Each structure stands twice: as structure tokens, then as C-alpha cells.
mmCIF file with all atom_site columns, C-alpha atoms in Angstrom:
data_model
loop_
_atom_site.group_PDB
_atom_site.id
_atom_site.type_symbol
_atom_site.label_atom_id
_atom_site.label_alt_id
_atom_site.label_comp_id
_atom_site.label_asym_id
_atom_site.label_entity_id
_atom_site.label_seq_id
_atom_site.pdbx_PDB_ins_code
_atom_site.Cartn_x
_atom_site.Cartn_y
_atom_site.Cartn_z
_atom_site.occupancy
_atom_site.B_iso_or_equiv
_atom_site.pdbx_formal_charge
_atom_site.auth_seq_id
_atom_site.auth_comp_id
_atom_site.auth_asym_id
_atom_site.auth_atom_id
_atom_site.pdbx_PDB_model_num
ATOM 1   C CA . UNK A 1 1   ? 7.513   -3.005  -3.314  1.00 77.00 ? 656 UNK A CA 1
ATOM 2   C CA . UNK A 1 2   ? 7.860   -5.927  -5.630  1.00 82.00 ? 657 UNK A CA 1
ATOM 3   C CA . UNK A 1 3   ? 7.741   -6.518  -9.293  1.00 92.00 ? 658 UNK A CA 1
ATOM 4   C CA . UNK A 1 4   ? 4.042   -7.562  -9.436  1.00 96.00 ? 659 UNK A CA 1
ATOM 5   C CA . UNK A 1 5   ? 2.956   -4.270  -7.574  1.00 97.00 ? 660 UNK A CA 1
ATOM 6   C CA . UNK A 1 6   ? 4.529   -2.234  -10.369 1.00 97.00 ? 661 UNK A CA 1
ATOM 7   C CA . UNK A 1 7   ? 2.884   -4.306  -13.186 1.00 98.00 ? 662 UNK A CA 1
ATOM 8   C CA . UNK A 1 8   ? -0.457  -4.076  -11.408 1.00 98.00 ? 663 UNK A CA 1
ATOM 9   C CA . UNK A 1 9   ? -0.272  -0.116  -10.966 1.00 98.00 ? 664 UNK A CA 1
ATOM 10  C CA . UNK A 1 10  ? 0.139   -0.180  -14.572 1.00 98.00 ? 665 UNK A CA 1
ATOM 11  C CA . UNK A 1 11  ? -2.803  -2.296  -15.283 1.00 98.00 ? 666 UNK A CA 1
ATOM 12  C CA . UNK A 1 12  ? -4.418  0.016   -12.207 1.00 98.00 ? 667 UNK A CA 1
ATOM 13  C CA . UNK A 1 13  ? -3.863  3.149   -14.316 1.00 98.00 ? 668 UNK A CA 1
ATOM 14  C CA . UNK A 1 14  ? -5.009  1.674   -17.694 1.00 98.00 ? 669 UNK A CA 1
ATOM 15  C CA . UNK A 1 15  ? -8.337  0.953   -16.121 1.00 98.00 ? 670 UNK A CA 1
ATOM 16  C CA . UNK A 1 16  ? -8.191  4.329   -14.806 1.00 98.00 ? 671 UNK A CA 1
ATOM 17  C CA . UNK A 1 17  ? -8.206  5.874   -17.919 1.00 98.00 ? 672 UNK A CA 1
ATOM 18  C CA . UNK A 1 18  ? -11.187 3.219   -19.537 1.00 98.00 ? 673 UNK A CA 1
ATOM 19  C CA . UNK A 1 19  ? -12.976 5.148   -16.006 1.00 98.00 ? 674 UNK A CA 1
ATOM 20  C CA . UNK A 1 20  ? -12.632 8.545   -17.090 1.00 97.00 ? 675 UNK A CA 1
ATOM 21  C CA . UNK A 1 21  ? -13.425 7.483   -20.472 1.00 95.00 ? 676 UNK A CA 1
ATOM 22  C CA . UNK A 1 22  ? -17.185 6.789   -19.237 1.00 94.00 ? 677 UNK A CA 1
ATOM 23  C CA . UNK A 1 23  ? -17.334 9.983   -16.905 1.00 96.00 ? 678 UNK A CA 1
ATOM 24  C CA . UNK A 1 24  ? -16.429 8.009   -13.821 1.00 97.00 ? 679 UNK A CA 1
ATOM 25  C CA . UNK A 1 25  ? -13.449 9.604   -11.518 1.00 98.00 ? 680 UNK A CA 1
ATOM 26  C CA . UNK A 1 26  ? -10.085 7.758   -12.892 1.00 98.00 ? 681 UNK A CA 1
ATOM 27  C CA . UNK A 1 27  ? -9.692  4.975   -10.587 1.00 98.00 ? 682 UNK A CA 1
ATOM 28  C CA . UNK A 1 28  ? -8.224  1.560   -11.214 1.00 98.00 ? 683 UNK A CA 1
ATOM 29  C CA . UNK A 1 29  ? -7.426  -1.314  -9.043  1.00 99.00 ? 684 UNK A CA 1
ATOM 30  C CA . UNK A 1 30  ? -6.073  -5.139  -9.338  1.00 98.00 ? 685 UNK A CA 1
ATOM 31  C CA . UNK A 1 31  ? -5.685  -7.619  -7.185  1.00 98.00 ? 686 UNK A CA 1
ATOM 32  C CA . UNK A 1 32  ? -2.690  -9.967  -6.967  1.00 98.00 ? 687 UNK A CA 1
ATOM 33  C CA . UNK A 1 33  ? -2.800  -13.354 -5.630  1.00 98.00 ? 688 UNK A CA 1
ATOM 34  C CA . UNK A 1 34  ? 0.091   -14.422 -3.591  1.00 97.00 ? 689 UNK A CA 1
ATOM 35  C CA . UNK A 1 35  ? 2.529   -14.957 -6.270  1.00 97.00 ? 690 UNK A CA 1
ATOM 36  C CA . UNK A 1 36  ? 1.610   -11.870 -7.868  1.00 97.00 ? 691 UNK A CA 1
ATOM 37  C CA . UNK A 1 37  ? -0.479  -12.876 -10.908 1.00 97.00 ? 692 UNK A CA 1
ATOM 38  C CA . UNK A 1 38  ? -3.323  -10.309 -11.834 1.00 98.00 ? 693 UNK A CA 1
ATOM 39  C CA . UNK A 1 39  ? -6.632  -12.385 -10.704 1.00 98.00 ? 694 UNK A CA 1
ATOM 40  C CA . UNK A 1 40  ? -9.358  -9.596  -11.119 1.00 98.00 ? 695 UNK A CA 1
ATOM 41  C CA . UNK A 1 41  ? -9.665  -5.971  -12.056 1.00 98.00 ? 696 UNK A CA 1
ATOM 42  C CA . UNK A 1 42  ? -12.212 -2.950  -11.571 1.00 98.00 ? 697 UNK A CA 1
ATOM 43  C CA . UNK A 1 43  ? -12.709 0.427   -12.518 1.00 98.00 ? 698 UNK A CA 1
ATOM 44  C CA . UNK A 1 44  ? -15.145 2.957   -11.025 1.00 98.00 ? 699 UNK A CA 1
ATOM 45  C CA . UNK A 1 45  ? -18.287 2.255   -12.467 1.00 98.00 ? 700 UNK A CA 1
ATOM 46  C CA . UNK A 1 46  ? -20.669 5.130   -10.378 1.00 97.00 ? 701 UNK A CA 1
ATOM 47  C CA . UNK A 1 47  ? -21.598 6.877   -13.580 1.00 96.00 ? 702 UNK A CA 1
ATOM 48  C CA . UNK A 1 48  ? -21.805 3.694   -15.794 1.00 95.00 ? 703 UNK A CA 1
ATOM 49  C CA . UNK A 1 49  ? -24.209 1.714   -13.401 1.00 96.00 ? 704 UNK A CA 1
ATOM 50  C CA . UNK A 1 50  ? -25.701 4.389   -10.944 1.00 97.00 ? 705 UNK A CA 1
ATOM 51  C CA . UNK A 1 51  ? -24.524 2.316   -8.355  1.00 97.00 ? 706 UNK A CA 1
ATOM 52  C CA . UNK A 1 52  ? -22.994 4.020   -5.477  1.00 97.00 ? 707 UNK A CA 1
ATOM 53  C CA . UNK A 1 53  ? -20.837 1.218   -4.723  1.00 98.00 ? 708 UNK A CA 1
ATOM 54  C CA . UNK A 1 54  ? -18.923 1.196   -7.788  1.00 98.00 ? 709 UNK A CA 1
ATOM 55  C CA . UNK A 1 55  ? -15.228 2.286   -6.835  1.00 98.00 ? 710 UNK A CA 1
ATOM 56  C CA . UNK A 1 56  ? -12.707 0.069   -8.573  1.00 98.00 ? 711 UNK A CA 1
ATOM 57  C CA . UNK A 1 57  ? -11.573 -1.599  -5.267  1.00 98.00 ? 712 UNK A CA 1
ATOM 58  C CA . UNK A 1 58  ? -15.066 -2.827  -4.506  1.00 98.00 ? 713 UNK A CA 1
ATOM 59  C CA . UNK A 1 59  ? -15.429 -4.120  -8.221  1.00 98.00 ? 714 UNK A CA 1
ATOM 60  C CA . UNK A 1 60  ? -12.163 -5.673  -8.015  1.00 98.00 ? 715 UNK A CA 1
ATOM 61  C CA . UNK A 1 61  ? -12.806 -7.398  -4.514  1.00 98.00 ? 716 UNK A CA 1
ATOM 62  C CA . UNK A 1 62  ? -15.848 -8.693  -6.306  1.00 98.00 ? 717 UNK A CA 1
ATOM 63  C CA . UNK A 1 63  ? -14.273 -10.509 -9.157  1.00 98.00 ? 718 UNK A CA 1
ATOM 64  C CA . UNK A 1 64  ? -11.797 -11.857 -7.277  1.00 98.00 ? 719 UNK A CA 1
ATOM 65  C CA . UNK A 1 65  ? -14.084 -13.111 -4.690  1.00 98.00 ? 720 UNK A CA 1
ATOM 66  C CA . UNK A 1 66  ? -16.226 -14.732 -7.718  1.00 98.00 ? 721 UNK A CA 1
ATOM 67  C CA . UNK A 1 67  ? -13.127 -16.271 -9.258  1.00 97.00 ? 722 UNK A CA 1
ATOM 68  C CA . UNK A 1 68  ? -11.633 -18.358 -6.629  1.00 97.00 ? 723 UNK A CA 1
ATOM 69  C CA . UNK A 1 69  ? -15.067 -19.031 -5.500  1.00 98.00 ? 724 UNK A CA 1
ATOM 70  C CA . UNK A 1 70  ? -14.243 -17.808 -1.680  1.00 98.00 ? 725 UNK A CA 1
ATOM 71  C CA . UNK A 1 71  ? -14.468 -14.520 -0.308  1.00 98.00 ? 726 UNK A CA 1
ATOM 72  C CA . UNK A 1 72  ? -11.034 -14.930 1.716   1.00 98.00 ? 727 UNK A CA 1
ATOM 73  C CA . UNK A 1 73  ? -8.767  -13.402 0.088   1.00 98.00 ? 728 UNK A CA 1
ATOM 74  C CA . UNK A 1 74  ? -5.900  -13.446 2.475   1.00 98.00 ? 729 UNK A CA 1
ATOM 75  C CA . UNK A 1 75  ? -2.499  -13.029 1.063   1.00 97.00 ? 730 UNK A CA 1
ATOM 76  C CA . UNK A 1 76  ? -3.852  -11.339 -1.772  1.00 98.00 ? 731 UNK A CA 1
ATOM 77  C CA . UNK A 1 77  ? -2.647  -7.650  -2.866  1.00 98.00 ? 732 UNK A CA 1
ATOM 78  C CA . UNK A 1 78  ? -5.176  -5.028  -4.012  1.00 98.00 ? 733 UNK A CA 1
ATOM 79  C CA . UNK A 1 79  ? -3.554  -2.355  -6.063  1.00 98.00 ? 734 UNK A CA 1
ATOM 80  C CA . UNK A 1 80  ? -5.538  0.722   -6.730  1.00 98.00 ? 735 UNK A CA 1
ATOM 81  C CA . UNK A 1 81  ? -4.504  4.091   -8.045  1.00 98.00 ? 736 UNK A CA 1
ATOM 82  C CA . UNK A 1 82  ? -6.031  6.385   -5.038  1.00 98.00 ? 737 UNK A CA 1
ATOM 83  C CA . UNK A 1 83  ? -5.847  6.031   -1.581  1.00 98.00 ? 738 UNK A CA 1
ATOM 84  C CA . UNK A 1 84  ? -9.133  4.017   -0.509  1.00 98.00 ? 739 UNK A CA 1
ATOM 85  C CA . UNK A 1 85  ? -12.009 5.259   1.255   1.00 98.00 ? 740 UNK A CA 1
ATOM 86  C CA . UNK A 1 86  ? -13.835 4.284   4.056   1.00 98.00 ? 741 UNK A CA 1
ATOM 87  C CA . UNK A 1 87  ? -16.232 2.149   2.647   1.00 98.00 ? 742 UNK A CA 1
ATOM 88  C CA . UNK A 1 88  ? -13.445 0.094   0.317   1.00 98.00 ? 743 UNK A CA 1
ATOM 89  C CA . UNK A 1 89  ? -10.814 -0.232  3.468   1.00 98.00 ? 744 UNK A CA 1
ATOM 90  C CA . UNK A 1 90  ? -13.890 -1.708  4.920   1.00 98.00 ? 745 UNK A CA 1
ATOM 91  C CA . UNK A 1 91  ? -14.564 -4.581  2.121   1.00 98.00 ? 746 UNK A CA 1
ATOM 92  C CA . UNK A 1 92  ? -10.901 -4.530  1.947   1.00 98.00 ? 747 UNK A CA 1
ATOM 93  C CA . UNK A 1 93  ? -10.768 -5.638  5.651   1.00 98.00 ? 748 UNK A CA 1
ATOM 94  C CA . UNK A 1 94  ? -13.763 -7.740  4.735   1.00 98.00 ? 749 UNK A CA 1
ATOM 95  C CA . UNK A 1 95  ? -12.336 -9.845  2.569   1.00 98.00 ? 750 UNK A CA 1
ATOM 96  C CA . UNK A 1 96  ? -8.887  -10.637 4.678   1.00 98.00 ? 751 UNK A CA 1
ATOM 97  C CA . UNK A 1 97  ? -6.405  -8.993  1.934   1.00 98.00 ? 752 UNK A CA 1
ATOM 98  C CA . UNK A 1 98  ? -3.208  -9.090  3.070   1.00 97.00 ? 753 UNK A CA 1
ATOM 99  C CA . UNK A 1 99  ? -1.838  -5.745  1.789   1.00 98.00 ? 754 UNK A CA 1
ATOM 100 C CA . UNK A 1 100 ? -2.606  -2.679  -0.223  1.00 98.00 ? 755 UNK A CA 1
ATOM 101 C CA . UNK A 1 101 ? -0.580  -0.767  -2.440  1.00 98.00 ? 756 UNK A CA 1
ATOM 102 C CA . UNK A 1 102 ? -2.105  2.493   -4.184  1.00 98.00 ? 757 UNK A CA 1
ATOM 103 C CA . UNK A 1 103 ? -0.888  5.053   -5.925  1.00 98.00 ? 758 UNK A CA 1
ATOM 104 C CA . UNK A 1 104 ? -2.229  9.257   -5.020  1.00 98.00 ? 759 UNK A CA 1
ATOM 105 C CA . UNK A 1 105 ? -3.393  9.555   -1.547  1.00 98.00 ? 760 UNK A CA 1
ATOM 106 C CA . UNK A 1 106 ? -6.537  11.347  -0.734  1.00 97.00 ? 761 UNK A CA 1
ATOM 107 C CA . UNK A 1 107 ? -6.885  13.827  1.586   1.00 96.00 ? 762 UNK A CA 1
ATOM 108 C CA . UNK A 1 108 ? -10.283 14.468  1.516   1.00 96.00 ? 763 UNK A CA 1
ATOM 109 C CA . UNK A 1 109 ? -11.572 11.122  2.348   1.00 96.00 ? 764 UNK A CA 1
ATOM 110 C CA . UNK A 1 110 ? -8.763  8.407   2.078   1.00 98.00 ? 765 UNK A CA 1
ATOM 111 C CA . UNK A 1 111 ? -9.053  5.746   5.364   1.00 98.00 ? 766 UNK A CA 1
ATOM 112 C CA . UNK A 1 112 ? -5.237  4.423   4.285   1.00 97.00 ? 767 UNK A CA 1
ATOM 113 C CA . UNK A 1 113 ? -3.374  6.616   6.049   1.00 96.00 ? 768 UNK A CA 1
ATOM 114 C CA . UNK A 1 114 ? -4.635  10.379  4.840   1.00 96.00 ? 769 UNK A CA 1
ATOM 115 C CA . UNK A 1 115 ? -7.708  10.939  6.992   1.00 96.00 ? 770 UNK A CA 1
ATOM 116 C CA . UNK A 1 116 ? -7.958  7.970   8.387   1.00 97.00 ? 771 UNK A CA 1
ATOM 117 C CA . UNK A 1 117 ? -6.338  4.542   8.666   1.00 97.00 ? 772 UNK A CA 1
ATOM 118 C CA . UNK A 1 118 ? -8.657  2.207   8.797   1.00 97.00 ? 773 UNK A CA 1
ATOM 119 C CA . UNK A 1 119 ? -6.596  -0.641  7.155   1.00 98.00 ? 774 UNK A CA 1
ATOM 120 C CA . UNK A 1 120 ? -4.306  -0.391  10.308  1.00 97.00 ? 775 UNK A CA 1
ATOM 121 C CA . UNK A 1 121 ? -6.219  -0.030  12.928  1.00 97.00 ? 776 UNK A CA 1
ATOM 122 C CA . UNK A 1 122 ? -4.898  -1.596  15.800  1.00 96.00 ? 777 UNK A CA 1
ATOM 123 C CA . UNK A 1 123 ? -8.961  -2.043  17.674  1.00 96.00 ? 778 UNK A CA 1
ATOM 124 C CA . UNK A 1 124 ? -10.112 -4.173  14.845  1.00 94.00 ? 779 UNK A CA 1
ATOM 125 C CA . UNK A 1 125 ? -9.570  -7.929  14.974  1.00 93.00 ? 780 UNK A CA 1
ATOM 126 C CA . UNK A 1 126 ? -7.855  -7.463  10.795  1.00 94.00 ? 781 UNK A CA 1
ATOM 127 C CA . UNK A 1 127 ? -5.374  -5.251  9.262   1.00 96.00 ? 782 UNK A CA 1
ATOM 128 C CA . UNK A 1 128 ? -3.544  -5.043  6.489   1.00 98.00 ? 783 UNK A CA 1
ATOM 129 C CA . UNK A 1 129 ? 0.156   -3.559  4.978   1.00 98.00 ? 784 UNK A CA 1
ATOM 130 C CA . UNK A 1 130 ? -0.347  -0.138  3.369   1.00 98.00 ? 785 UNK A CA 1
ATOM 131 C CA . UNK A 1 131 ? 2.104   0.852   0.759   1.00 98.00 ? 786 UNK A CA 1
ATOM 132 C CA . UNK A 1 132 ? 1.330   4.494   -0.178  1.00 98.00 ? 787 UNK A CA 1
ATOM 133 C CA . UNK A 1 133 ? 2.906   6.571   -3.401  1.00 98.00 ? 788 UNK A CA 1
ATOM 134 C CA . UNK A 1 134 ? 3.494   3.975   -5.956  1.00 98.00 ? 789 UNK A CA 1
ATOM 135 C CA . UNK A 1 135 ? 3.079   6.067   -9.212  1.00 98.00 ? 790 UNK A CA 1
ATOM 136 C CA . UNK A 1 136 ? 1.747   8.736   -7.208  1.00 98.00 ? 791 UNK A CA 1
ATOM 137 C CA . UNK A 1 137 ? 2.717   11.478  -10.022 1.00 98.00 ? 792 UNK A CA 1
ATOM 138 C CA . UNK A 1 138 ? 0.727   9.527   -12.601 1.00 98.00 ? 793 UNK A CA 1
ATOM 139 C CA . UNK A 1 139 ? -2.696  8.341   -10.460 1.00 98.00 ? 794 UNK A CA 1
ATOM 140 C CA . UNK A 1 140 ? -2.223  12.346  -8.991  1.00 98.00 ? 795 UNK A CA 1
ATOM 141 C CA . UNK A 1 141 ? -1.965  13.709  -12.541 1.00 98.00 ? 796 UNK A CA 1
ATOM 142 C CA . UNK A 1 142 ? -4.774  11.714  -13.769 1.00 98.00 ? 797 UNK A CA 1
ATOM 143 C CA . UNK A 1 143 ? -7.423  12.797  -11.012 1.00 98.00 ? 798 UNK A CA 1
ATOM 144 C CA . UNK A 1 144 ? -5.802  16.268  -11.545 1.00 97.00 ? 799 UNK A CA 1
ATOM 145 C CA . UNK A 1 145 ? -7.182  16.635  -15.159 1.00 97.00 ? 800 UNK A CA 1
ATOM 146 C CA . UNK A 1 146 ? -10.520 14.266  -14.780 1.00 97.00 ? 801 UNK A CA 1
ATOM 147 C CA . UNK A 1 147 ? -11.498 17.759  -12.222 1.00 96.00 ? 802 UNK A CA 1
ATOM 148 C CA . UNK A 1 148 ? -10.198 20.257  -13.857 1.00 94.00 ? 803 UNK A CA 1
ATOM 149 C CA . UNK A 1 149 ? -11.928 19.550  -17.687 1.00 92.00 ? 804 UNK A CA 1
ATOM 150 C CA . UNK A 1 150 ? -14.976 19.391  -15.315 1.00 87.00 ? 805 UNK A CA 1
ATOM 151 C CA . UNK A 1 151 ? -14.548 22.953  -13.533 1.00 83.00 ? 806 UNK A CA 1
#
């Protein structure tokens, strides 16, 4: 873990508190270019734009993409506050980032190592360094009490 993964979980939980702010589940993510500067940032946006694709790693893979003008983004790091799915661990292989680092892990659905592990997956021609737990109390505690005001 460096320096630049802990300042982006930071920035990863602020947006994940703008998220819950609009109804979406609290999700943040950054991603880091290779000398760990902050280069793009996402939220969940599901409930904000009705758009099923809206999980923060999918918005942040976006900027990113749209601000170096390329969608390689190999030797980037995403940092997100939950585990990804299926669908982001596929952009995220999509897009050639180099590692992950995310905070709570998912259990339900999380393709980083819970359920599945997509991101290392030793049959597909990409994969990329999972770092699991980073602020995990926090990211867990936030998801936590997003569910339970809603039960």
C-alpha cells in the first residue's frame, strides 16, 4: 500500500458519502495515474441518472479514459470503497489498469476476490493486483447504515 492509495480511499469515501446523499448505495472510487496523482473520480450515480451502469468504478474509468484521451489505462490504480462487481472488474480489465485497491469486500457479488476473482484470473489474456481491506471499517460502516435507514 502506498501513500497515494490512502489519499485516494479518502477521496473514495468522500464521494461515497456525496452517493448516499442522492439515494445511490455509498460507493466512491479514484483512479491514480502512475505516480499517484488523482486523475478522475466517480460516485454511483444509478438513482441520479437511471442508468444501470452507474457504479463509481465505471464512472471513474470513464473520466479517466476522457482525460488522457486513451482508453489504456495501464499502470493506473483504481481505488474504490467496495469490492467490485462483475461488470466493473470487467471494464476494469477493459481498460488495462494495473491494480486495484478497495476498501469493504462484498460477498454477495464482489468478482475481486469474494465471489469471484475476476481481476486475477489466470484464463484471461489481463489481470490486475488486488489490494483488499484498505479502510475496510469505514467503506463497511458506510454501506452498513446506507441499508439499514432503508430497512
Amino acid at each position: 500500500m502506498t501513500g497515494s492509495d490512502e489519499q485516494g480511499m479518502l477521496r473514495a469515501l468522500e464521494l461515497a458519502r456525496d452517493a448516499a446523499a442522492t439515494d445511490d448505495v455509498p460507493v466512491g472510487a479514484v483512479v491514480l495515474d502512475p505516480s499517484g496523482r488523482i486523475v478522475a473520480e466517480g460516485r454511483n450515480t444509478r438513482e441520479e441518472t437511471h442508468d444501470p451502469t452507474g457504479h463509481a468504478e465505471i464512472v471513474a474509468l470513464r473520466g479517466a479514459a476522457a482525460s488522457l484521451g486513451s482508453w489504456n489505462l495501464e499502470g493506473h490504480t483504481l481505488v474504490v470503497t467496495l469490492e467490485p462487481c462483475a461488470m466493473c472488474a470487467g471494464a476494469i480489465l477493459q481498460a488495462r489498469v494495473g491494480r486495484v485497491v478497495f476498501g469493504a469486500w462484498d460477498e454477495k457479488a464482489g468478482a475481486a476476490g469474494s465471489m469471484y476473482d475476476l481481476l486475477r484470473d489466470r484464463r484471461l489474456p489481463y489481470r490486475a493486483e488486488v489490494v483488499g481491506g484498505l479502510h475496510e471499517d469505514v467503506a463497511s460502516a458506510l454501506l452498513r447504515d446506507f441499508f439499514e435507514a432503508r430497512r
